[in-house]
Amino acid sequence: MSELFHRKLERSAIGFVIAIIAAASVGGIVEIAPLFTIDETVEEAPDMRLYTPLELAGRNIYVREGCYACHSQMIRTLRDEVERYGPYSLAVESRYDRPMLWGSKRTGPDLARVGGKYSDFWHVAHLNNPRDVVPESNMPAYRWLARTPLRMDDLPRHLAAQRALGVPYTEEMVENAARDAYGQATPDTDFASGVTERYGEDTTISAFDGVTTQVTEMDALVAYLQVLGRLTDAAYQNTAATEQPPEPED
Amino acid sequence: MLANLTSLERQYALMLAGAVALAGLAMAVVGRSDVLGVHGVIVMVFGGGLAWLVMASFYGPEPTDDRTAAYYDDPIKVGIVLSMAWAVFGMFMGVWVAALLAWPDLAFDAAWSTFGRLRPTHTTGVIFGFGGNALIATSFHVVQRTSRARLAGQLSPWFVLLGFNLFCLLAVSGYLLGVTQSKEYAEAEWYADLWLVIVWVTYFVLYIATIARRKEPHIYVANWYFMAFILVVAILHIVNNLAVPISWGQAKSYTIWPGVQDAMVQWWYGHNAVAFFLTAGFLGMLYYYLPVRAKRPIFSYRLSILSFWGITFFYMWAGSHHLHYTALPHWVQTLGMTFSVMLLVPSWASAGNALLTLNGAWHRVRDDATLRFMMAAAVFYGLSTFEGSFMAIRPVNALSHYTDWTVGHVHAGALGWVALITFGSLYTLVPSLWKRERMYSATLVEVHFWLAIAGTVIYVFAMWNSGIIQGLMWRTYTQEGALAYSFVDSLVAMYPYYIARAFGGLLFLIGAIVGCYNIWMTVRAAPLAALRSDAPVQPAAVPGE
């Protein structure tokens, strides 16, 4: 009977196409659509701050270099992971992440909470040549980051695109994006104070790569790495973890 | 290449190539302060090169009036060549990135040669370059033979094939230049994605129009799979790649999907790229070339129906098993696990159907390395689908996820199943397409077979070992209740396996190069086959036509 039905179906190209679309659509609709409608999917985190323009630029370097191929940013709800990396990751922590960088492979360790774990100096040395700091490492050397100036003139466009997608950047943040990126990497300038004004007192202002004469891609990437896991305290409040957010060493 | 095109079609071809070159010029101008400009130049050179090729034989002799009395095989031949070229490129990049993990200083002091940029050139090169071209070529072949009708277009098959390769070229060159969305297996940026949509819609229309011309009442099972491959890949590609570019003059875009929803969409895409690109399409190959080579009909029609609809329905639920124990809601993880386990039924139905088809032809499997390629592919398909269902179970995934076990699993499927079925199909297809009696050298097919098997086995065993060791080291506690190993301890334990893996991959690459040589020599030097009838059914003259 069902075989007879199928013999009919496979005589019609259009019928077959419709049947394929129908069969293949169900799973995605059932699994994806509710993620937007069920409120518990993403936790509340009123204290959560936004990526500064410099951190966003650093994130885009992380994206560009394909760091996700070896580093996850998703601590699973397993005891050994929580003890190794810190409280397990919450959905809210990546609510502004486009794309998400949860990763699928750990050739290197998870980075979801690497922010503040090492000094800026350590990160710069490590990115310049990982084997100077961790002799056993098989990570590539990223020396050229420190000699590549960061492109900042298009940062307002980056923030505007994010804003169009629902990230709550203000008009003022968009307008000042390039200045704020410069200011965050050059402490003791007039530009630096604007960053904390707009993004909060907890924002790290630092000469990330140790040089203030030029803002490089190294500045941006280190600024991003240092903010990983520190946009919100939600993970420390909502879980049974005993640890507190670490303080940066410098 | 143009012998089959009329002068009017050659004019269209020239216009199309010119339009592509102009689009490239526009991209180069608008994106002159961005890497988009570099891509504009690449598009311009690509379009210009094609225009030059068309011009070179523009005034060649017109095709004879009875060209519709023959199958349209020119694009298939070019597709096979492109597929093998991408295979060598993609596998070479694979060996390089594998070596980088063992010897990280095997790079240049330049951005383009870091692991993060090279790795997607490997995945895109083999999945889309090698696999995609092989799928386009074989689908064009299978749909014509099983429908006993010529392709429903003269220019569109070329547009699909070359347009797809332009996409691959933009994707791979983009990674080296730092253009990527960092969405796994969907790294190409918005303009390349838009271009692929145009190409893919043309592919779909061409395919359906050809099937509509068929002289057989039923659509053959291989075509079900090719249709599912084309349709579902279109859906996946469009949904996953929805993005907002920061400006029309820049390559960078932001996906519309945030955080956890992006994770779900990404793995719904990622897992079904495996399902519909790397499984459905290649099952289409299996269902045609295996019975043809074995000279046996498919064992069971019912099993074919069961496995086809099982795969089409179940697979789309399975993606969330990539996100076990993450911040994705638990109910979605559970659904993903459940459907992944159920997937074993249709998967083994296909693998079993293929192996049972060989009953009565096992002596051919023994003597004919080409058929053995396909037999081994079916075995690896069965093994890796079992492994996949197993790894999708939450507690198993707790150990395997984030480790090399996943990489081993993917390569059991990609080398053992996808590549082996492709080589088996191409070794069947090449002699028949170029009207040769046989492949140039059966011995070289044999050599390729054993290199491929040895490479796959070494690779997979190395990754099983490293993955399980890694997973166990991460979760081992001392008697005092502290973590026993640092992350670096687990990395140090990986090095021997990384070396073994690079060696396995190297064997597989050498096999592919041997295959290229054999195909080249078949086209150039193998004896011509005695003439057999290989032509579409001619339509009876209809009054008024």
CSV table of C-alpha atoms in Angstrom, one decimal, chain B residues 6-432:
chain,number,residue,atom,x,y,z
B,6,THR,CA,25.5,27.6,-31.2
B,7,SER,CA,26.8,31.0,-32.1
B,8,LEU,CA,23.9,32.6,-30.3
B,9,GLU,CA,24.7,30.7,-27.1
B,10,ARG,CA,28.3,31.7,-27.5
B,11,GLN,CA,27.2,35.3,-27.6
B,12,TYR,CA,25.2,34.7,-24.4
B,13,ALA,CA,28.3,33.0,-22.8
B,14,LEU,CA,30.4,36.0,-23.8
B,15,MET,CA,27.9,38.4,-22.3
B,16,LEU,CA,27.6,36.4,-19.1
B,17,ALA,CA,31.4,36.2,-18.7
B,18,GLY,CA,31.6,40.0,-19.5
B,19,ALA,CA,28.9,40.7,-16.8
B,20,VAL,CA,30.9,38.7,-14.2
B,21,ALA,CA,34.0,40.7,-15.1
B,22,LEU,CA,32.1,44.0,-14.8
B,23,ALA,CA,30.7,42.9,-11.5
B,24,GLY,CA,34.3,42.3,-10.4
B,25,LEU,CA,35.3,45.7,-11.6
B,26,ALA,CA,32.4,47.2,-9.6
B,27,MET,CA,33.5,45.3,-6.5
B,28,ALA,CA,37.1,46.4,-7.0
B,29,VAL,CA,36.1,50.1,-7.3
B,30,VAL,CA,33.6,50.1,-4.4
B,31,GLY,CA,35.8,48.0,-2.2
B,32,ARG,CA,39.2,49.6,-3.1
B,33,SER,CA,39.9,50.5,0.6
B,34,ASP,CA,39.1,46.9,1.8
B,35,VAL,CA,39.9,43.3,1.0
B,36,LEU,CA,36.7,43.3,-1.0
B,37,GLY,CA,38.6,45.1,-3.7
B,38,VAL,CA,41.1,42.2,-3.9
B,39,HIS,CA,38.1,39.9,-4.4
B,40,GLY,CA,36.8,42.3,-7.1
B,41,VAL,CA,40.0,41.8,-9.0
B,42,ILE,CA,39.8,38.1,-8.6
B,43,VAL,CA,36.2,38.1,-10.0
B,44,MET,CA,37.3,40.4,-12.8
B,45,VAL,CA,40.2,38.1,-13.8
B,46,PHE,CA,37.9,35.0,-13.6
B,47,GLY,CA,35.2,36.6,-15.8
B,48,GLY,CA,37.8,38.1,-18.1
B,49,GLY,CA,39.5,34.7,-18.4
B,50,LEU,CA,36.3,33.0,-19.3
B,51,ALA,CA,35.4,35.7,-21.8
B,52,TRP,CA,38.8,35.2,-23.4
B,53,LEU,CA,38.2,31.4,-23.6
B,54,VAL,CA,34.9,32.0,-25.3
B,55,MET,CA,36.4,34.5,-27.7
B,56,ALA,CA,39.2,32.0,-28.6
B,57,SER,CA,36.8,29.6,-30.1
B,58,PHE,CA,34.0,31.9,-30.9
B,59,TYR,CA,34.0,31.3,-34.6
B,60,GLY,CA,34.5,27.6,-34.4
B,61,PRO,CA,32.2,25.3,-36.3
B,62,GLU,CA,28.5,25.3,-35.2
B,63,PRO,CA,27.2,22.1,-33.5
B,64,THR,CA,25.3,19.8,-35.8
B,65,ASP,CA,21.5,19.9,-35.6
B,66,ASP,CA,21.3,16.5,-33.9
B,67,ARG,CA,23.2,17.6,-30.8
B,68,THR,CA,20.1,16.8,-28.8
B,69,ALA,CA,20.5,13.2,-29.8
B,70,ALA,CA,23.5,12.9,-27.5
B,71,TYR,CA,24.0,13.4,-23.8
B,72,TYR,CA,25.6,16.6,-22.8
B,73,ASP,CA,28.9,15.5,-21.3
B,74,ASP,CA,31.3,18.4,-21.8
B,75,PRO,CA,30.6,20.1,-18.4
B,76,ILE,CA,30.9,16.7,-16.7
B,77,LYS,CA,34.4,16.2,-18.0
B,78,VAL,CA,35.5,19.6,-16.8
B,79,GLY,CA,33.8,19.0,-13.5
B,80,ILE,CA,35.8,15.8,-13.0
B,81,VAL,CA,39.1,17.6,-13.8
B,82,LEU,CA,38.2,20.4,-11.4
B,83,SER,CA,37.2,18.0,-8.7
B,84,MET,CA,40.5,16.2,-8.9
B,85,ALA,CA,42.4,19.5,-8.9
B,86,TRP,CA,40.6,20.6,-5.8
B,87,ALA,CA,41.2,17.2,-4.2
B,88,VAL,CA,45.0,17.6,-4.5
B,89,PHE,CA,44.8,21.2,-3.3
B,90,GLY,CA,42.5,20.5,-0.4
B,91,MET,CA,44.3,17.4,0.8
B,92,PHE,CA,47.7,19.1,0.5
B,93,MET,CA,46.3,21.9,2.8
B,94,GLY,CA,45.1,19.2,5.1
B,95,VAL,CA,48.5,17.6,5.3
B,96,TRP,CA,50.0,21.0,5.9
B,97,VAL,CA,47.7,22.0,8.8
B,98,ALA,CA,48.1,18.5,10.3
B,99,ALA,CA,51.9,19.0,10.2
B,100,LEU,CA,51.5,22.5,11.8
B,101,LEU,CA,49.9,20.9,14.8
B,102,ALA,CA,53.0,18.7,15.2
B,103,TRP,CA,55.5,21.3,14.1
B,104,PRO,CA,54.0,24.7,14.7
B,105,ASP,CA,56.9,26.6,13.2
B,106,LEU,CA,56.3,25.1,9.7
B,107,ALA,CA,54.8,28.4,8.7
B,108,PHE,CA,55.9,31.7,7.4
B,109,ASP,CA,56.0,34.9,9.4
B,110,ALA,CA,52.8,36.0,7.7
B,111,ALA,CA,49.2,36.2,8.5
B,112,TRP,CA,48.0,33.9,5.7
B,113,SER,CA,50.1,30.9,6.7
B,114,THR,CA,48.7,30.5,10.3
B,115,PHE,CA,46.7,27.4,11.2
B,116,GLY,CA,43.5,29.4,11.7
B,117,ARG,CA,43.5,30.7,8.2
B,118,LEU,CA,44.8,27.6,6.5
B,119,ARG,CA,42.4,25.2,8.2
B,120,PRO,CA,39.2,26.4,6.4
B,121,THR,CA,41.1,26.3,3.0
B,122,HIS,CA,41.5,22.6,3.8
B,123,THR,CA,37.8,22.0,4.8
B,124,THR,CA,36.4,24.2,2.0
B,125,GLY,CA,38.9,22.7,-0.5
B,126,VAL,CA,37.9,19.1,0.1
B,127,ILE,CA,34.2,19.5,1.0
B,128,PHE,CA,33.1,22.1,-1.6
B,129,GLY,CA,36.0,22.0,-4.1
B,130,PHE,CA,36.5,18.2,-4.3
B,131,GLY,CA,33.2,17.0,-3.1
B,132,GLY,CA,31.0,19.7,-4.6
B,133,ASN,CA,32.6,19.4,-8.1
B,134,ALA,CA,32.3,15.7,-7.9
B,135,LEU,CA,28.6,16.0,-7.0
B,136,ILE,CA,27.8,18.4,-9.7
B,137,ALA,CA,29.6,16.3,-12.3
B,138,THR,CA,28.1,13.0,-11.3
B,139,SER,CA,24.6,14.4,-10.8
B,140,PHE,CA,24.7,15.8,-14.3
B,141,HIS,CA,25.8,12.3,-15.5
B,142,VAL,CA,23.3,10.3,-13.4
B,143,VAL,CA,20.3,12.5,-14.1
B,144,GLN,CA,20.8,12.2,-17.9
B,145,ARG,CA,21.3,8.4,-17.9
B,146,THR,CA,18.6,7.5,-15.5
B,147,SER,CA,16.1,9.9,-17.2
B,148,ARG,CA,17.4,9.0,-20.6
B,149,ALA,CA,17.2,12.6,-21.5
B,150,ARG,CA,19.8,15.3,-22.3
B,151,LEU,CA,20.4,18.1,-19.7
B,152,ALA,CA,17.7,20.8,-20.0
B,153,GLY,CA,20.1,23.6,-20.9
B,154,GLN,CA,23.2,24.3,-23.0
B,155,LEU,CA,24.7,27.2,-21.1
B,156,SER,CA,23.2,26.7,-17.6
B,157,PRO,CA,25.3,23.5,-16.8
B,158,TRP,CA,28.4,25.6,-17.5
B,159,PHE,CA,27.1,28.5,-15.4
B,160,VAL,CA,26.4,26.1,-12.5
B,161,LEU,CA,29.8,24.4,-12.6
B,162,LEU,CA,32.0,27.5,-13.2
B,163,GLY,CA,29.9,29.7,-10.9
B,164,PHE,CA,30.3,27.2,-8.2
B,165,ASN,CA,34.1,27.1,-8.7
B,166,LEU,CA,34.1,30.9,-8.5
B,167,PHE,CA,32.4,30.6,-5.1
B,168,CYS,CA,35.1,28.1,-4.0
B,169,LEU,CA,37.8,30.4,-5.2
B,170,LEU,CA,36.4,33.4,-3.4
B,171,ALA,CA,36.0,31.4,-0.2
B,172,VAL,CA,39.5,29.9,-0.2
B,173,SER,CA,41.3,33.1,-1.2
B,174,GLY,CA,39.2,35.0,1.3
B,175,TYR,CA,40.4,32.9,4.2
B,176,LEU,CA,44.0,33.5,3.3
B,177,LEU,CA,43.2,37.3,3.1
B,178,GLY,CA,41.4,37.2,6.4
B,179,VAL,CA,37.8,37.2,5.1
B,180,THR,CA,35.7,34.8,7.1
B,181,GLN,CA,32.5,34.6,9.1
B,182,SER,CA,34.1,32.0,11.4
B,183,LYS,CA,31.0,29.9,11.0
B,184,GLU,CA,32.3,26.4,10.6
B,185,TYR,CA,31.9,25.1,7.1
B,186,ALA,CA,30.1,28.3,6.1
B,187,GLU,CA,33.0,30.7,6.4
B,188,ALA,CA,32.6,32.6,3.2
B,189,GLU,CA,31.3,36.2,3.5
B,190,TRP,CA,28.1,37.7,2.3
B,191,TYR,CA,28.8,38.5,-1.3
B,192,ALA,CA,30.2,35.0,-2.0
B,193,ASP,CA,27.1,33.6,-0.2
B,194,LEU,CA,24.8,35.6,-2.4
B,195,TRP,CA,26.6,34.5,-5.5
B,196,LEU,CA,26.2,30.8,-4.4
B,197,VAL,CA,22.5,31.3,-4.0
B,198,ILE,CA,22.2,32.4,-7.7
B,199,VAL,CA,24.3,29.5,-8.8
B,200,TRP,CA,22.4,27.0,-6.6
B,201,VAL,CA,19.0,28.2,-7.8
B,202,THR,CA,20.1,27.7,-11.4
B,203,TYR,CA,21.4,24.2,-10.4
B,204,PHE,CA,18.0,23.3,-9.0
B,205,VAL,CA,16.0,24.6,-11.9
B,206,LEU,CA,18.3,22.8,-14.4
B,207,TYR,CA,18.0,19.6,-12.4
B,208,ILE,CA,14.3,19.6,-12.1
B,209,ALA,CA,13.8,20.7,-15.7
B,210,THR,CA,16.0,17.7,-16.8
B,211,ILE,CA,14.0,15.3,-14.6
B,212,ALA,CA,10.8,16.8,-16.1
B,213,ARG,CA,12.1,15.7,-19.5
B,214,ARG,CA,12.6,12.1,-18.5
B,215,LYS,CA,11.6,9.2,-20.7
B,216,GLU,CA,11.2,7.0,-17.7
B,217,PRO,CA,7.9,7.0,-15.7
B,218,HIS,CA,9.7,6.8,-12.4
B,219,ILE,CA,12.4,9.1,-10.9
B,220,TYR,CA,15.3,6.8,-10.1
B,221,VAL,CA,16.4,6.6,-6.4
B,222,ALA,CA,19.8,8.3,-7.1
B,223,ASN,CA,17.9,11.4,-8.2
B,224,TRP,CA,15.9,11.5,-5.0
B,225,TYR,CA,19.2,11.9,-3.2
B,226,PHE,CA,20.6,14.5,-5.6
B,227,MET,CA,17.3,16.5,-5.3
B,228,ALA,CA,17.4,16.4,-1.5
B,229,PHE,CA,21.0,17.5,-1.7
B,230,ILE,CA,20.3,20.5,-3.9
B,231,LEU,CA,17.1,21.6,-2.1
B,232,VAL,CA,18.1,21.2,1.5
B,233,VAL,CA,21.6,22.7,1.0
B,234,ALA,CA,19.9,25.7,-0.5
B,235,ILE,CA,17.6,26.1,2.6
B,236,LEU,CA,20.5,25.5,5.0
B,237,HIS,CA,22.8,27.9,3.2
B,238,ILE,CA,20.4,30.8,3.1
B,239,VAL,CA,19.2,30.5,6.7
B,240,ASN,CA,22.6,30.1,8.2
B,241,ASN,CA,24.2,32.9,6.2
B,242,LEU,CA,21.6,35.7,6.8
B,243,ALA,CA,23.8,38.6,7.7
B,244,VAL,CA,24.1,42.4,7.6
B,245,PRO,CA,27.2,43.7,5.9
B,246,ILE,CA,28.8,46.7,7.6
B,247,SER,CA,28.8,48.5,4.2
B,248,TRP,CA,28.5,47.6,0.5
B,249,GLY,CA,32.2,48.4,0.1
B,250,GLN,CA,33.5,46.0,2.8
B,251,ALA,CA,33.7,42.3,3.1
B,252,LYS,CA,32.8,42.2,6.8
B,253,SER,CA,29.3,41.3,7.9
B,254,TYR,CA,27.5,40.4,11.2
B,255,THR,CA,25.2,37.4,11.2
B,256,ILE,CA,21.6,38.1,12.2
B,257,TRP,CA,21.7,35.2,14.7
B,258,PRO,CA,23.0,36.1,18.2
B,259,GLY,CA,24.7,33.8,20.7
B,260,VAL,CA,22.7,30.7,21.6
B,261,GLN,CA,20.4,31.0,18.6
B,262,ASP,CA,23.4,31.3,16.4
B,263,ALA,CA,24.9,28.2,17.9
B,264,MET,CA,21.7,26.2,17.2
B,265,VAL,CA,21.4,27.6,13.6
B,266,GLN,CA,25.1,27.0,13.0
B,267,TRP,CA,24.9,23.3,14.0
B,268,TRP,CA,21.6,22.8,12.4
B,269,TYR,CA,23.5,23.9,9.3
B,270,GLY,CA,26.8,22.2,10.1
B,271,HIS,CA,25.3,18.8,10.8
B,272,ASN,CA,23.1,18.9,7.8
B,273,ALA,CA,25.9,20.0,5.6
B,274,VAL,CA,27.2,16.6,6.6
B,275,ALA,CA,23.8,15.1,6.0
B,276,PHE,CA,22.8,16.6,2.7
B,277,PHE,CA,26.1,17.6,1.2
B,278,LEU,CA,28.4,14.8,2.4
B,279,THR,CA,25.8,12.1,2.7
B,280,ALA,CA,22.7,12.5,0.5
B,281,GLY,CA,24.6,13.6,-2.6
B,282,PHE,CA,27.1,10.8,-2.2
B,283,LEU,CA,24.4,8.3,-1.6
B,284,GLY,CA,23.1,9.4,-5.0
B,285,MET,CA,26.5,8.4,-6.4
B,286,LEU,CA,26.4,5.1,-4.6
B,287,TYR,CA,22.9,4.2,-5.8
B,288,TYR,CA,24.0,4.6,-9.4
B,289,TYR,CA,27.6,3.7,-9.8
B,290,LEU,CA,27.7,0.8,-7.4
B,291,PRO,CA,25.0,-1.2,-9.2
B,292,VAL,CA,26.4,-0.2,-12.5
B,293,ARG,CA,29.9,-1.4,-11.6
B,294,ALA,CA,28.7,-4.5,-9.8
B,295,LYS,CA,26.3,-5.3,-12.7
B,296,ARG,CA,23.6,-6.1,-10.1
B,297,PRO,CA,20.3,-4.3,-9.4
B,298,ILE,CA,19.9,-2.6,-6.0
B,299,PHE,CA,19.0,-5.2,-3.4
B,300,SER,CA,15.9,-3.7,-2.0
B,301,TYR,CA,13.6,-1.0,-3.3
B,302,ARG,CA,11.8,-0.8,0.1
B,303,LEU,CA,15.1,-0.3,2.0
B,304,SER,CA,15.8,2.6,-0.4
B,305,ILE,CA,12.5,4.3,0.4
B,306,LEU,CA,13.0,3.7,4.1
B,307,SER,CA,16.5,5.1,4.2
B,308,PHE,CA,15.8,8.1,2.0
B,309,TRP,CA,12.9,9.4,4.0
B,310,GLY,CA,14.5,8.5,7.3
B,311,ILE,CA,17.6,10.5,6.4
B,312,THR,CA,15.6,13.4,5.0
B,313,PHE,CA,13.4,13.7,8.1
B,314,PHE,CA,15.6,12.6,11.0
B,315,TYR,CA,18.9,14.4,10.1
B,316,MET,CA,17.4,17.8,10.4
B,317,TRP,CA,16.8,17.3,14.1
B,318,ALA,CA,20.3,16.0,14.9
B,319,GLY,CA,22.4,19.2,14.9
B,320,SER,CA,21.9,20.0,18.5
B,321,HIS,CA,24.0,17.0,19.6
B,322,HIS,CA,27.0,19.3,18.8
B,323,LEU,CA,25.9,21.3,21.8
B,324,HIS,CA,25.6,18.8,24.6
B,325,TYR,CA,26.1,20.3,28.1
B,326,THR,CA,26.4,23.8,26.7
B,327,ALA,CA,24.1,26.8,27.3
B,328,LEU,CA,21.7,25.5,24.7
B,329,PRO,CA,18.4,24.5,26.5
B,330,HIS,CA,18.4,20.9,27.7
B,331,TRP,CA,15.2,20.0,25.8
B,332,VAL,CA,16.9,20.8,22.4
B,333,GLN,CA,19.9,18.7,23.4
B,334,THR,CA,17.7,15.8,24.2
B,335,LEU,CA,15.8,16.0,20.9
B,336,GLY,CA,19.1,16.1,19.1
B,337,MET,CA,20.4,13.0,20.9
B,338,THR,CA,17.2,11.1,20.3
B,339,PHE,CA,17.0,11.7,16.6
B,340,SER,CA,20.7,11.0,16.2
B,341,VAL,CA,20.3,7.6,17.7
B,342,MET,CA,17.2,6.9,15.5
B,343,LEU,CA,19.3,8.0,12.5
B,344,LEU,CA,21.2,4.7,12.7
B,345,VAL,CA,18.2,2.9,11.2
B,346,PRO,CA,18.0,4.7,7.8
B,347,SER,CA,21.8,5.0,7.7
B,348,TRP,CA,22.3,1.3,8.1
B,349,ALA,CA,19.5,0.6,5.7
B,350,SER,CA,21.5,2.4,3.1
B,351,ALA,CA,24.8,0.8,4.0
B,352,GLY,CA,23.1,-2.7,4.2
B,353,ASN,CA,21.3,-2.1,0.9
B,354,ALA,CA,24.7,-1.3,-0.8
B,355,LEU,CA,26.5,-4.3,0.6
B,356,LEU,CA,23.6,-6.7,-0.1
B,357,THR,CA,23.6,-5.4,-3.7
B,358,LEU,CA,27.1,-6.9,-3.9
B,359,ASN,CA,25.8,-10.4,-3.1
B,360,GLY,CA,26.6,-12.5,-6.1
B,361,ALA,CA,29.3,-10.0,-7.2
B,362,TRP,CA,31.9,-10.6,-4.5
B,363,HIS,CA,34.3,-12.0,-7.0
B,364,ARG,CA,34.2,-8.7,-8.8
B,365,VAL,CA,34.9,-6.9,-5.5
B,366,ARG,CA,38.0,-9.1,-5.1
B,367,ASP,CA,39.2,-8.5,-8.7
B,368,ASP,CA,38.2,-4.9,-9.4
B,369,ALA,CA,39.7,-2.2,-7.1
B,370,THR,CA,37.1,0.3,-8.5
B,371,LEU,CA,34.2,-1.7,-7.1
B,372,ARG,CA,36.2,-2.3,-4.0
B,373,PHE,CA,36.5,1.4,-3.5
B,374,MET,CA,32.7,1.5,-3.4
B,375,MET,CA,32.4,-1.5,-1.2
B,376,ALA,CA,34.9,0.0,1.3
B,377,ALA,CA,33.0,3.3,1.2
B,378,ALA,CA,29.7,1.5,2.1
B,379,VAL,CA,31.5,-0.2,5.0
B,380,PHE,CA,33.0,3.1,6.3
B,381,TYR,CA,29.6,4.7,5.8
B,382,GLY,CA,28.1,2.1,8.1
B,383,LEU,CA,31.0,2.4,10.6
B,384,SER,CA,31.0,6.2,10.8
B,385,THR,CA,27.2,6.5,11.1
B,386,PHE,CA,27.2,4.0,13.9
B,387,GLU,CA,30.0,6.0,15.5
B,388,GLY,CA,28.1,9.2,15.0
B,389,SER,CA,24.9,8.0,16.7
B,390,PHE,CA,27.1,6.7,19.5
B,391,MET,CA,28.9,10.0,20.0
B,392,ALA,CA,25.6,11.8,20.0
B,393,ILE,CA,24.7,10.1,23.3
B,394,ARG,CA,25.2,12.7,26.0
B,395,PRO,CA,27.5,10.8,28.4
B,396,VAL,CA,29.7,9.6,25.5
B,397,ASN,CA,29.7,13.1,24.1
B,398,ALA,CA,30.9,14.4,27.5
B,399,LEU,CA,34.2,12.5,26.8
B,400,SER,CA,34.4,12.9,23.0
B,401,HIS,CA,33.4,16.5,22.5
B,402,TYR,CA,36.2,19.1,22.0
B,403,THR,CA,38.7,16.3,21.4
B,404,ASP,CA,40.4,14.7,18.4
B,405,TRP,CA,37.8,11.9,18.5
B,406,THR,CA,35.4,14.2,16.7
B,407,VAL,CA,38.1,14.9,14.1
B,408,GLY,CA,38.7,11.2,13.7
B,409,HIS,CA,35.0,10.6,13.3
B,410,VAL,CA,34.7,13.3,10.6
B,411,HIS,CA,37.6,11.8,8.7
B,412,ALA,CA,36.3,8.2,8.9
B,413,GLY,CA,33.3,9.7,7.1
B,414,ALA,CA,35.1,12.1,4.8
B,415,LEU,CA,38.0,9.9,3.8
B,416,GLY,CA,36.5,6.5,4.2
B,417,TRP,CA,33.0,7.2,2.9
B,418,VAL,CA,32.9,10.4,0.8
B,419,ALA,CA,36.3,10.2,-0.8
B,420,LEU,CA,36.3,6.5,-1.5
B,421,ILE,CA,32.8,6.5,-3.1
B,422,THR,CA,33.9,9.5,-5.2
B,423,PHE,CA,37.1,7.7,-6.4
B,424,GLY,CA,35.1,4.6,-7.1
B,425,SER,CA,32.5,6.6,-9.1
B,426,LEU,CA,35.0,8.6,-11.0
B,427,TYR,CA,37.0,5.4,-12.0
B,428,THR,CA,33.7,4.0,-13.3
B,429,LEU,CA,32.7,7.3,-15.0
B,430,VAL,CA,35.9,8.4,-16.6
B,431,PRO,CA,36.3,5.6,-19.1
B,432,SER,CA,32.7,5.6,-20.1
